[in-house]
PDB file of C-alpha atoms in Angstrom:
ATOM      1  CA  MET A   1      90.663  34.190  82.822  1.00 93.00           C
ATOM      2  CA  LEU A   2      91.569  32.832  79.385  1.00 97.00           C
ATOM      3  CA  TYR A   3      93.211  34.962  76.704  1.00 97.00           C
ATOM      4  CA  LEU A   4      92.644  33.810  73.141  1.00 98.00           C
ATOM      5  CA  VAL A   5      95.119  34.739  70.396  1.00 98.00           C
ATOM      6  CA  ARG A   6      95.106  33.974  66.685  1.00 97.00           C
ATOM      7  CA  HIS A   7      98.561  33.745  65.116  1.00 97.00           C
ATOM      8  CA  GLY A   8      99.767  36.737  63.105  1.00 96.00           C
ATOM      9  CA  GLU A   9      99.174  37.063  59.381  1.00 96.00           C
ATOM     10  CA  THR A  10     101.029  34.502  57.267  1.00 97.00           C
ATOM     11  CA  VAL A  11     102.181  34.471  53.666  1.00 97.00           C
ATOM     12  CA  TRP A  12      99.295  32.142  52.810  1.00 96.00           C
ATOM     13  CA  ASN A  13      96.743  34.287  54.706  1.00 94.00           C
ATOM     14  CA  ALA A  14      97.818  37.236  52.574  1.00 95.00           C
ATOM     15  CA  ALA A  15      97.512  35.138  49.401  1.00 94.00           C
ATOM     16  CA  GLY A  16      94.071  33.707  50.254  1.00 92.00           C
ATOM     17  CA  ARG A  17      95.438  30.168  50.554  1.00 94.00           C
ATOM     18  CA  TYR A  18      93.812  27.897  53.164  1.00 93.00           C
ATOM     19  CA  GLN A  19      96.452  26.541  55.513  1.00 94.00           C
ATOM     20  CA  GLY A  20      94.590  24.009  57.599  1.00 94.00           C
ATOM     21  CA  GLN A  21      97.352  21.964  59.185  1.00 95.00           C
ATOM     22  CA  LYS A  22      99.984  23.002  56.646  1.00 96.00           C
ATOM     23  CA  ASP A  23     102.102  26.026  57.381  1.00 93.00           C
ATOM     24  CA  SER A  24     103.582  29.205  56.004  1.00 95.00           C
ATOM     25  CA  PRO A  25     105.708  31.819  57.782  1.00 97.00           C
ATOM     26  CA  LEU A  26     104.462  35.066  59.259  1.00 97.00           C
ATOM     27  CA  THR A  27     104.617  38.148  57.072  1.00 97.00           C
ATOM     28  CA  VAL A  28     106.198  41.393  58.304  1.00 97.00           C
ATOM     29  CA  ARG A  29     102.676  42.468  59.228  1.00 96.00           C
ATOM     30  CA  GLY A  30     102.147  39.155  61.064  1.00 97.00           C
ATOM     31  CA  ARG A  31     105.304  39.679  63.117  1.00 97.00           C
ATOM     32  CA  GLU A  32     104.124  43.211  63.959  1.00 97.00           C
ATOM     33  CA  GLN A  33     100.763  41.762  65.040  1.00 96.00           C
ATOM     34  CA  GLY A  34     102.552  39.251  67.295  1.00 97.00           C
ATOM     35  CA  ALA A  35     104.527  42.094  68.900  1.00 97.00           C
ATOM     36  CA  SER A  36     101.363  44.151  69.388  1.00 96.00           C
ATOM     37  CA  ILE A  37      99.588  41.205  71.019  1.00 96.00           C
ATOM     38  CA  GLY A  38     102.623  40.631  73.243  1.00 96.00           C
ATOM     39  CA  ARG A  39     102.438  44.251  74.404  1.00 95.00           C
ATOM     40  CA  ILE A  40      98.691  43.989  75.043  1.00 95.00           C
ATOM     41  CA  LEU A  41      99.058  40.813  77.042  1.00 95.00           C
ATOM     42  CA  ALA A  42     102.021  42.166  79.007  1.00 95.00           C
ATOM     43  CA  ASN A  43      99.851  45.114  79.993  1.00 92.00           C
ATOM     44  CA  VAL A  44      96.703  43.192  80.965  1.00 90.00           C
ATOM     45  CA  ALA A  45      98.578  40.349  82.707  1.00 88.00           C
ATOM     46  CA  SER A  46     101.061  42.581  84.542  1.00 85.00           C
ATOM     47  CA  ALA A  47      99.617  41.717  87.966  1.00 81.00           C
ATOM     48  CA  LEU A  48     100.559  38.037  87.643  1.00 83.00           C
ATOM     49  CA  GLU A  49     103.374  36.958  89.939  1.00 82.00           C
ATOM     50  CA  LYS A  50     104.560  34.084  87.741  1.00 88.00           C
ATOM     51  CA  PRO A  51     104.834  33.412  84.002  1.00 92.00           C
ATOM     52  CA  LEU A  52     101.511  33.116  82.214  1.00 95.00           C
ATOM     53  CA  ARG A  53     100.683  29.571  81.097  1.00 97.00           C
ATOM     54  CA  ALA A  54     100.594  29.521  77.269  1.00 97.00           C
ATOM     55  CA  TYR A  55      98.869  26.669  75.439  1.00 98.00           C
ATOM     56  CA  ILE A  56     100.327  26.727  71.943  1.00 98.00           C
ATOM     57  CA  SER A  57      99.305  24.959  68.764  1.00 98.00           C
ATOM     58  CA  PRO A  58     102.250  22.929  67.467  1.00 98.00           C
ATOM     59  CA  LEU A  59     101.988  24.552  64.013  1.00 98.00           C
ATOM     60  CA  GLY A  60     104.837  26.904  63.085  1.00 97.00           C
ATOM     61  CA  ARG A  61     102.745  30.046  62.664  1.00 98.00           C
ATOM     62  CA  ALA A  62     101.406  29.761  66.225  1.00 98.00           C
ATOM     63  CA  ARG A  63     104.868  28.966  67.624  1.00 98.00           C
ATOM     64  CA  GLU A  64     106.368  31.937  65.770  1.00 98.00           C
ATOM     65  CA  THR A  65     103.664  34.237  67.173  1.00 98.00           C
ATOM     66  CA  ALA A  66     104.275  32.867  70.685  1.00 98.00           C
ATOM     67  CA  ALA A  67     108.025  33.465  70.383  1.00 98.00           C
ATOM     68  CA  ILE A  68     107.424  37.085  69.399  1.00 98.00           C
ATOM     69  CA  MET A  69     104.925  37.562  72.238  1.00 97.00           C
ATOM     70  CA  GLY A  70     107.463  36.070  74.636  1.00 97.00           C
ATOM     71  CA  GLN A  71     109.723  39.073  74.025  1.00 97.00           C
ATOM     72  CA  TYR A  72     107.201  41.171  75.994  1.00 96.00           C
ATOM     73  CA  LEU A  73     106.166  38.888  78.860  1.00 95.00           C
ATOM     74  CA  ALA A  74     107.161  35.637  80.532  1.00 95.00           C
ATOM     75  CA  LEU A  75     105.247  32.658  79.151  1.00 96.00           C
ATOM     76  CA  ASP A  76     105.169  29.119  80.527  1.00 96.00           C
ATOM     77  CA  CYS A  77     104.728  27.379  77.153  1.00 96.00           C
ATOM     78  CA  VAL A  78     102.870  24.084  76.771  1.00 96.00           C
ATOM     79  CA  ASP A  79     102.397  22.349  73.409  1.00 96.00           C
ATOM     80  CA  GLU A  80      98.711  21.618  73.005  1.00 98.00           C
ATOM     81  CA  PRO A  81      97.811  19.591  69.903  1.00 98.00           C
ATOM     82  CA  ARG A  82      94.075  19.910  70.614  1.00 98.00           C
ATOM     83  CA  VAL A  83      94.215  23.613  69.658  1.00 98.00           C
ATOM     84  CA  THR A  84      95.805  22.859  66.276  1.00 98.00           C
ATOM     85  CA  GLU A  85      93.851  24.262  63.341  1.00 97.00           C
ATOM     86  CA  VAL A  86      91.149  22.170  61.723  1.00 96.00           C
ATOM     87  CA  THR A  87      92.464  20.099  58.851  1.00 95.00           C
ATOM     88  CA  ILE A  88      90.568  20.300  55.611  1.00 94.00           C
ATOM     89  CA  GLY A  89      92.275  17.131  54.442  1.00 95.00           C
ATOM     90  CA  PRO A  90      93.565  17.282  50.877  1.00 95.00           C
ATOM     91  CA  TRP A  91      92.369  20.905  50.665  1.00 95.00           C
ATOM     92  CA  ASP A  92      95.017  22.034  53.195  1.00 96.00           C
ATOM     93  CA  GLY A  93      97.222  24.493  51.285  1.00 95.00           C
ATOM     94  CA  MET A  94      94.770  25.138  48.440  1.00 94.00           C
ATOM     95  CA  ILE A  95      92.884  28.189  47.205  1.00 93.00           C
ATOM     96  CA  ASP A  96      89.247  28.178  46.061  1.00 89.00           C
ATOM     97  CA  TYR A  97      90.147  27.781  42.387  1.00 92.00           C
ATOM     98  CA  GLU A  98      92.305  24.721  43.082  1.00 95.00           C
ATOM     99  CA  ILE A  99      89.603  23.091  45.197  1.00 93.00           C
ATOM    100  CA  GLU A 100      86.995  23.632  42.487  1.00 92.00           C
ATOM    101  CA  SER A 101      89.394  22.389  39.768  1.00 95.00           C
ATOM    102  CA  GLU A 102      90.362  19.201  41.598  1.00 95.00           C
ATOM    103  CA  TYR A 103      87.032  18.542  43.336  1.00 93.00           C
ATOM    104  CA  PRO A 104      84.356  19.863  40.942  1.00 93.00           C
ATOM    105  CA  GLY A 105      81.084  20.642  42.694  1.00 90.00           C
ATOM    106  CA  ALA A 106      82.407  19.814  46.179  1.00 89.00           C
ATOM    107  CA  LEU A 107      81.666  23.354  47.370  1.00 87.00           C
ATOM    108  CA  ASP A 108      78.192  23.556  45.812  1.00 88.00           C
ATOM    109  CA  GLY A 109      75.641  24.634  48.408  1.00 86.00           C
ATOM    110  CA  THR A 110      78.260  25.864  50.875  1.00 85.00           C
ATOM    111  CA  ASP A 111      79.053  29.358  52.047  1.00 80.00           C
ATOM    112  CA  ALA A 112      81.959  31.180  53.645  1.00 74.00           C
ATOM    113  CA  PHE A 113      81.242  29.606  57.025  1.00 76.00           C
ATOM    114  CA  ASN A 114      80.343  25.954  56.492  1.00 78.00           C
ATOM    115  CA  TRP A 115      82.596  24.695  53.692  1.00 84.00           C
ATOM    116  CA  TYR A 116      85.431  23.766  56.086  1.00 83.00           C
ATOM    117  CA  PHE A 117      83.736  20.548  57.071  1.00 88.00           C
ATOM    118  CA  ARG A 118      82.912  19.338  53.529  1.00 86.00           C
ATOM    119  CA  SER A 119      86.418  18.266  52.570  1.00 90.00           C
ATOM    120  CA  PRO A 120      86.965  14.589  51.812  1.00 89.00           C
ATOM    121  CA  GLY A 121      89.294  13.354  54.528  1.00 91.00           C
ATOM    122  CA  GLY A 122      89.007  16.562  56.558  1.00 93.00           C
ATOM    123  CA  GLU A 123      87.813  16.874  60.138  1.00 95.00           C
ATOM    124  CA  ARG A 124      84.135  16.955  60.964  1.00 94.00           C
ATOM    125  CA  PHE A 125      82.643  19.707  63.089  1.00 94.00           C
ATOM    126  CA  GLU A 126      81.514  17.301  65.821  1.00 95.00           C
ATOM    127  CA  ASP A 127      85.052  15.909  66.188  1.00 96.00           C
ATOM    128  CA  VAL A 128      86.583  19.386  66.455  1.00 96.00           C
ATOM    129  CA  LEU A 129      83.888  20.439  68.908  1.00 96.00           C
ATOM    130  CA  LYS A 130      84.732  17.436  71.103  1.00 97.00           C
ATOM    131  CA  ARG A 131      88.503  18.010  71.112  1.00 97.00           C
ATOM    132  CA  ILE A 132      88.066  21.701  71.974  1.00 98.00           C
ATOM    133  CA  SER A 133      85.410  20.966  74.613  1.00 97.00           C
ATOM    134  CA  ASP A 134      87.693  18.360  76.208  1.00 98.00           C
ATOM    135  CA  TRP A 135      90.578  20.827  76.261  1.00 98.00           C
ATOM    136  CA  LEU A 136      88.429  23.625  77.721  1.00 96.00           C
ATOM    137  CA  SER A 137      87.283  21.321  80.515  1.00 96.00           C
ATOM    138  CA  GLU A 138      90.938  20.764  81.518  1.00 96.00           C
ATOM    139  CA  VAL A 139      92.561  24.149  80.875  1.00 96.00           C
ATOM    140  CA  GLN A 140      94.175  25.774  83.899  1.00 91.00           C
ATOM    141  CA  THR A 141      93.657  29.518  84.075  1.00 93.00           C
ATOM    142  CA  PRO A 142      94.844  32.212  83.989  1.00 95.00           C
ATOM    143  CA  ALA A 143      96.287  31.249  80.631  1.00 97.00           C
ATOM    144  CA  VAL A 144      96.665  32.260  77.013  1.00 97.00           C
ATOM    145  CA  VAL A 145      95.956  29.996  74.057  1.00 98.00           C
ATOM    146  CA  ILE A 146      97.825  30.814  70.851  1.00 98.00           C
ATOM    147  CA  SER A 147      96.002  29.106  68.056  1.00 98.00           C
ATOM    148  CA  HIS A 148      94.124  29.660  64.799  1.00 97.00           C
ATOM    149  CA  GLY A 149      91.115  31.361  63.252  1.00 95.00           C
ATOM    150  CA  LEU A 150      88.635  28.513  63.105  1.00 95.00           C
ATOM    151  CA  ILE A 151      89.707  27.166  66.490  1.00 97.00           C
ATOM    152  CA  GLY A 152      89.255  30.651  67.992  1.00 97.00           C
ATOM    153  CA  ARG A 153      85.696  30.773  66.664  1.00 96.00           C
ATOM    154  CA  ILE A 154      84.904  27.395  68.169  1.00 96.00           C
ATOM    155  CA  VAL A 155      86.521  28.169  71.546  1.00 98.00           C
ATOM    156  CA  ARG A 156      84.455  31.357  71.870  1.00 98.00           C
ATOM    157  CA  GLY A 157      81.325  29.621  70.604  1.00 97.00           C
ATOM    158  CA  ILE A 158      81.594  26.821  73.153  1.00 97.00           C
ATOM    159  CA  TYR A 159      82.370  29.295  75.939  1.00 97.00           C
ATOM    160  CA  LEU A 160      79.273  31.353  75.079  1.00 97.00           C
ATOM    161  CA  GLY A 161      77.026  28.347  74.372  1.00 97.00           C
ATOM    162  CA  MET A 162      76.414  29.380  70.764  1.00 96.00           C
ATOM    163  CA  PRO A 163      74.900  27.206  68.046  1.00 95.00           C
ATOM    164  CA  LYS A 164      77.215  25.977  65.269  1.00 92.00           C
ATOM    165  CA  ARG A 165      76.184  28.526  62.632  1.00 90.00           C
ATOM    166  CA  GLU A 166      76.678  31.520  64.946  1.00 94.00           C
ATOM    167  CA  MET A 167      80.083  30.379  66.170  1.00 94.00           C
ATOM    168  CA  LEU A 168      81.330  29.820  62.621  1.00 93.00           C
ATOM    169  CA  GLU A 169      80.324  33.401  61.747  1.00 92.00           C
ATOM    170  CA  LEU A 170      82.447  34.964  64.514  1.00 95.00           C
ATOM    171  CA  ALA A 171      85.217  37.360  63.487  1.00 93.00           C
ATOM    172  CA  VAL A 172      88.820  36.126  63.526  1.00 92.00           C
ATOM    173  CA  PRO A 173      91.079  39.199  63.687  1.00 93.00           C
ATOM    174  CA  GLN A 174      94.842  38.902  64.009  1.00 92.00           C
ATOM    175  CA  ASN A 175      95.453  42.320  65.575  1.00 91.00           C
ATOM    176  CA  GLY A 176      94.447  41.715  69.171  1.00 92.00           C
ATOM    177  CA  LEU A 177      93.198  39.137  71.616  1.00 96.00           C
ATOM    178  CA  TYR A 178      89.995  37.965  73.204  1.00 97.00           C
ATOM    179  CA  VAL A 179      89.485  37.845  76.952  1.00 96.00           C
ATOM    180  CA  LEU A 180      87.160  35.079  78.159  1.00 97.00           C
ATOM    181  CA  ASP A 181      86.133  35.773  81.732  1.00 95.00           C
ATOM    182  CA  ALA A 182      83.052  35.350  83.927  1.00 94.00           C
ATOM    183  CA  GLY A 183      80.871  34.147  81.044  1.00 94.00           C
ATOM    184  CA  SER A 184      81.681  37.033  78.714  1.00 96.00           C
ATOM    185  CA  VAL A 185      84.060  37.566  75.813  1.00 97.00           C
ATOM    186  CA  ARG A 186      85.644  40.871  74.879  1.00 95.00           C
ATOM    187  CA  PHE A 187      88.187  41.861  72.246  1.00 96.00           C
ATOM    188  CA  LEU A 188      91.243  43.964  73.082  1.00 93.00           C
ATOM    189  CA  ALA A 189      93.426  45.775  70.565  1.00 88.00           C
ATOM    190  CA  GLU A 190      96.552  47.723  71.467  1.00 78.00           C
ATOM    191  CA  ALA A 191      94.745  51.079  71.412  1.00 68.00           C
ATOM    192  CA  ASP A 192      92.397  49.768  74.142  1.00 69.00           C
ATOM    193  CA  VAL A 193      95.177  49.216  76.690  1.00 59.00           C
ATOM    194  CA  ARG A 194      97.566  52.111  76.124  1.00 53.00           C
ATOM    195  CA  ALA A 195      98.162  54.216  79.200  1.00 44.00           C
TER     196      ALA A 195
END
């Protein structure tokens, strides 16, 4: 069983700024989301006899979320650079207006789901797909991965055998976690696991 967590809301998430592999701290809401996810995971993983293996992106927002979650359950933390968010190269840290101002026309013909891979110097979809596929082939479960929005889409898409377009359209909430088990994926929020 693999639990998939997106980091809590950050200052840049709230401002509409694309982080990529740059970072900003969690907001108050983001810290509350991390606590909620910690409670959910503590509930669903309560039968485990040892700490849950946690594969964590090395970016600060994922580490901060993991630290908050760790207040609710024992985690055996492992840094995993392959689950780091996709870099959009020089667009990391920008908002739409800045991208269009500095790279006129670069977003022409794109939409909300495919622009990530158009950045000059950014990662290409095929490269990200390979690094995530390689990681998934080695991951030891039960485990939790604490990562990012785009990476969470791709992990679920690979797991379900989805085509690129469909996986990039998947939701990326920050208020719960996904459970990947026996070929299916389900989302859990705190209300789903309260006694």
